[in-house]
């Protein structure tokens, strides 16, 4: 090995309007190295990677690949240079098969030599131990399979540098383990892997080197061997933090929400919730674990009056919510916030500013024909201060904020409505560890007030740490409800895959 | 390719004004070549256009009269567009508003003006509004494509008025000429300072629409719905109701335009009453970026362009088609500049792998 780094990014600066996203950032990655990028939300990780993959063009600074300076003006250039980025959102065509997705967009002649291409794909698969059924249609695939396909796609296109943007956010523990095998294989093959994650344990497990970014600047690059989660968190945040999740002891006994035999069908008439039964008490955090698409979204929406219920009852303080419209349900004191994968979709209006987004939950309580923006304006300032939201101003469209800040706006608004039942799905999705803890604290605050909380999240460590009970959904069914104190990740992981809990194992509570 | 277009991440106010100014200058420059081919002096023609639009109190009045329907219709379209409901049906809504008003004007010609005129206006607003509610209802209920439905309904409205003009409402005294009888004096909107009262309506409506869009609950709901159906549903907004009411207002404004054009301008109902205003207003709405005050500005400029265009026909004896080409050219450049406001041209830097360099 010579001294030339495989990739080096030197003094990269990128601004968006007044916001400095990256300021003199330096990053270098060697061959056969798994390099983790750590940083709080809005620290500039995604911006930096988007420049490496040709989506953004740096304002100043240079990128070198094997010592040669490159200037990318589009993702195409970057792909040509051997860089492949796996985004949080898969860029796949649902109705096509895996193989068709791989070939798509490739420069081929008028006729396809399918056999030759297939052989080439299979060769890549063997080399990296990537299990993908090439004839399966994408819409039939699980999230993990789709991710494997994305990886296969970029490897097939000749990527030697793989960028993974929060790849484990949507995976089960088992799928994550498989992903790590693939990443190690790539390392053996001499590829470079850049890995963005918020999950400290994963970063410690898989990476060789870790670069920490804070507020758009490089703080430090460290060797994994010479550091620990505590130090990394401090580098990330800039001051010492407590990493343990506090669990408040359960208070109330009164069931606020009782769900009985809830059945819900989707548009195609397929049952997506298959007779759910559970209670949620005041001052309790009941969390839901499950592989993405197991019915979490439908359950949230059914309670909020956004999804038609086929049969069954949703009793809120003894009153059936089924058949009521969203407005009535909000007025009764039910708050639902769902952070979708794109972080906007439902609940916020991207093109509007923070004030108008807060207004969204206020204006219906106001009297008269006109809206009064004053209370929303002062509330906006309050939430920004309380949750430490990074924004150029309250009149800035939220679409320009980073994902984490957008989430804080949403959660801040929802908590502000003083709900009795708080449904919050994926509130920490993609958030850095410090912000996560801030949000856990907020949830505990609500719990202490006696709010019943239905908490949906992906990260099992936080589920186990924060909640009182964990309900596991698999394919629209409850495979078990366990006491969080006694639960293990492995047990929950198995239940997520559909294995019903054996009552003799002890933790079964309804 | 040596150059390519890149989407601008943001643009300063100054830059966008710069681009638009350059567009207008270019339009004038290219048009000048065309005028030279016609063997005329471009400078004279341009000055004449300005004179034609603003050169005398009569011409200023004409320009104002042309501005009024553009403004009111654009305001209506802006409300629908804010909701991302592509209402292309203003033309038909104007027709149906005029039709509903004409019904009362022709039926009760003897009613005193203070009764008859409000009655006509209410009828016109409801007529235009209901015509817009039909596609709104279809969209709300069955998610039909509003662009196609509103467009098709323009033809129905047009043919309906044609039918009335040639059939049941034909003036028996017009000696076989296919026209609908003129309105009685009582059914004609009064003049204020030499121009019919429509200009006051337009100014009041600009203020009202501005307040409605920016400070009313319904205006807020329309804006939310325009951005995201899901969020609107989530916030408890009744989507179907909002679509229908918004279009009732949108169409109602076009309907009012119809009343004004029939009563104050034509003094009767005929198929030429809307005269393409419903389509031109789409352009003014868009160029005014759905903002009520900007719509006023753009509408005045547009009316002046049309007015000036027709003046140079008579002043220089150039055919109508040539005048239309000039108008079209200016429009082409201005609309074209919108593209450059959103995109910029950058030099294409192609990544070239270094030849001969092997992997280390």
mmCIF file of N, CA, C and O in Angstrom, chain A residues 72 75-83 157-158, chain B residues 350-353:
data_model
loop_
_atom_site.group_PDB
_atom_site.id
_atom_site.type_symbol
_atom_site.label_atom_id
_atom_site.label_comp_id
_atom_site.label_asym_id
_atom_site.label_seq_id
_atom_site.Cartn_x
_atom_site.Cartn_y
_atom_site.Cartn_z
ATOM 1 N N UNK A 72 -17.380 16.018 -10.091
ATOM 2 C CA UNK A 72 -18.631 15.390 -10.519
ATOM 3 C C UNK A 72 -19.669 16.462 -10.757
ATOM 4 O O UNK A 72 -19.857 17.329 -9.930
ATOM 5 N N UNK A 75 -24.751 12.485 -10.760
ATOM 6 C CA UNK A 75 -24.526 11.156 -10.187
ATOM 7 C C UNK A 75 -23.884 10.197 -11.193
ATOM 8 O O UNK A 75 -23.141 9.306 -10.828
ATOM 9 N N UNK A 76 -24.159 10.422 -12.471
ATOM 10 C CA UNK A 76 -23.598 9.569 -13.508
ATOM 11 C C UNK A 76 -22.065 9.575 -13.444
ATOM 12 O O UNK A 76 -21.423 8.535 -13.554
ATOM 13 N N UNK A 77 -21.510 10.774 -13.281
ATOM 14 C CA UNK A 77 -20.054 10.891 -13.201
ATOM 15 C C UNK A 77 -19.515 10.092 -12.026
ATOM 16 O O UNK A 77 -18.467 9.453 -12.107
ATOM 17 N N UNK A 78 -20.251 10.192 -10.917
ATOM 18 C CA UNK A 78 -19.784 9.534 -9.716
ATOM 19 C C UNK A 78 -19.861 8.015 -9.852
ATOM 20 O O UNK A 78 -18.970 7.286 -9.418
ATOM 21 N N UNK A 79 -20.916 7.538 -10.506
ATOM 22 C CA UNK A 79 -21.038 6.097 -10.729
ATOM 23 C C UNK A 79 -19.877 5.613 -11.595
ATOM 24 O O UNK A 79 -19.253 4.592 -11.337
ATOM 25 N N UNK A 80 -19.564 6.422 -12.599
ATOM 26 C CA UNK A 80 -18.452 6.084 -13.478
ATOM 27 C C UNK A 80 -17.134 5.989 -12.723
ATOM 28 O O UNK A 80 -16.257 5.226 -13.083
ATOM 29 N N UNK A 81 -17.025 6.783 -11.681
ATOM 30 C CA UNK A 81 -15.800 6.772 -10.896
ATOM 31 C C UNK A 81 -15.811 5.659 -9.852
ATOM 32 O O UNK A 81 -14.923 5.576 -9.021
ATOM 33 N N UNK A 82 -16.865 4.832 -9.890
ATOM 34 C CA UNK A 82 -16.901 3.676 -8.999
ATOM 35 C C UNK A 82 -17.532 3.933 -7.647
ATOM 36 O O UNK A 82 -17.305 3.189 -6.699
ATOM 37 N N UNK A 83 -18.335 4.969 -7.571
ATOM 38 C CA UNK A 83 -18.986 5.254 -6.301
ATOM 39 C C UNK A 83 -20.460 4.872 -6.388
ATOM 40 O O UNK A 83 -21.136 5.211 -7.353
ATOM 41 N N UNK A 157 -22.854 -2.393 -11.216
ATOM 42 C CA UNK A 157 -22.423 -1.250 -12.022
ATOM 43 C C UNK A 157 -20.975 -0.866 -11.763
ATOM 44 O O UNK A 157 -20.516 0.188 -12.186
ATOM 45 N N UNK A 158 -20.316 -1.698 -10.990
ATOM 46 C CA UNK A 158 -18.884 -1.515 -10.845
ATOM 47 C C UNK A 158 -18.460 -0.644 -9.685
ATOM 48 O O UNK A 158 -17.351 -0.116 -9.679
ATOM 49 N N UNK B 350 -17.417 16.832 -17.688
ATOM 50 C CA UNK B 350 -17.553 15.386 -17.770
ATOM 51 C C UNK B 350 -16.423 14.735 -16.990
ATOM 52 O O UNK B 350 -15.266 15.132 -17.109
ATOM 53 N N UNK B 351 -16.788 13.755 -16.195
ATOM 54 C CA UNK B 351 -15.761 13.045 -15.467
ATOM 55 C C UNK B 351 -15.009 12.149 -16.431
ATOM 56 O O UNK B 351 -15.599 11.376 -17.174
ATOM 57 N N UNK B 352 -13.694 12.302 -16.446
ATOM 58 C CA UNK B 352 -12.928 11.437 -17.320
ATOM 59 C C UNK B 352 -11.961 10.600 -16.508
ATOM 60 O O UNK B 352 -11.082 11.135 -15.836
ATOM 61 N N UNK B 353 -12.176 9.305 -16.553
ATOM 62 C CA UNK B 353 -11.249 8.458 -15.816
ATOM 63 C C UNK B 353 -9.839 8.659 -16.400
ATOM 64 O O UNK B 353 -9.682 8.825 -17.605
#
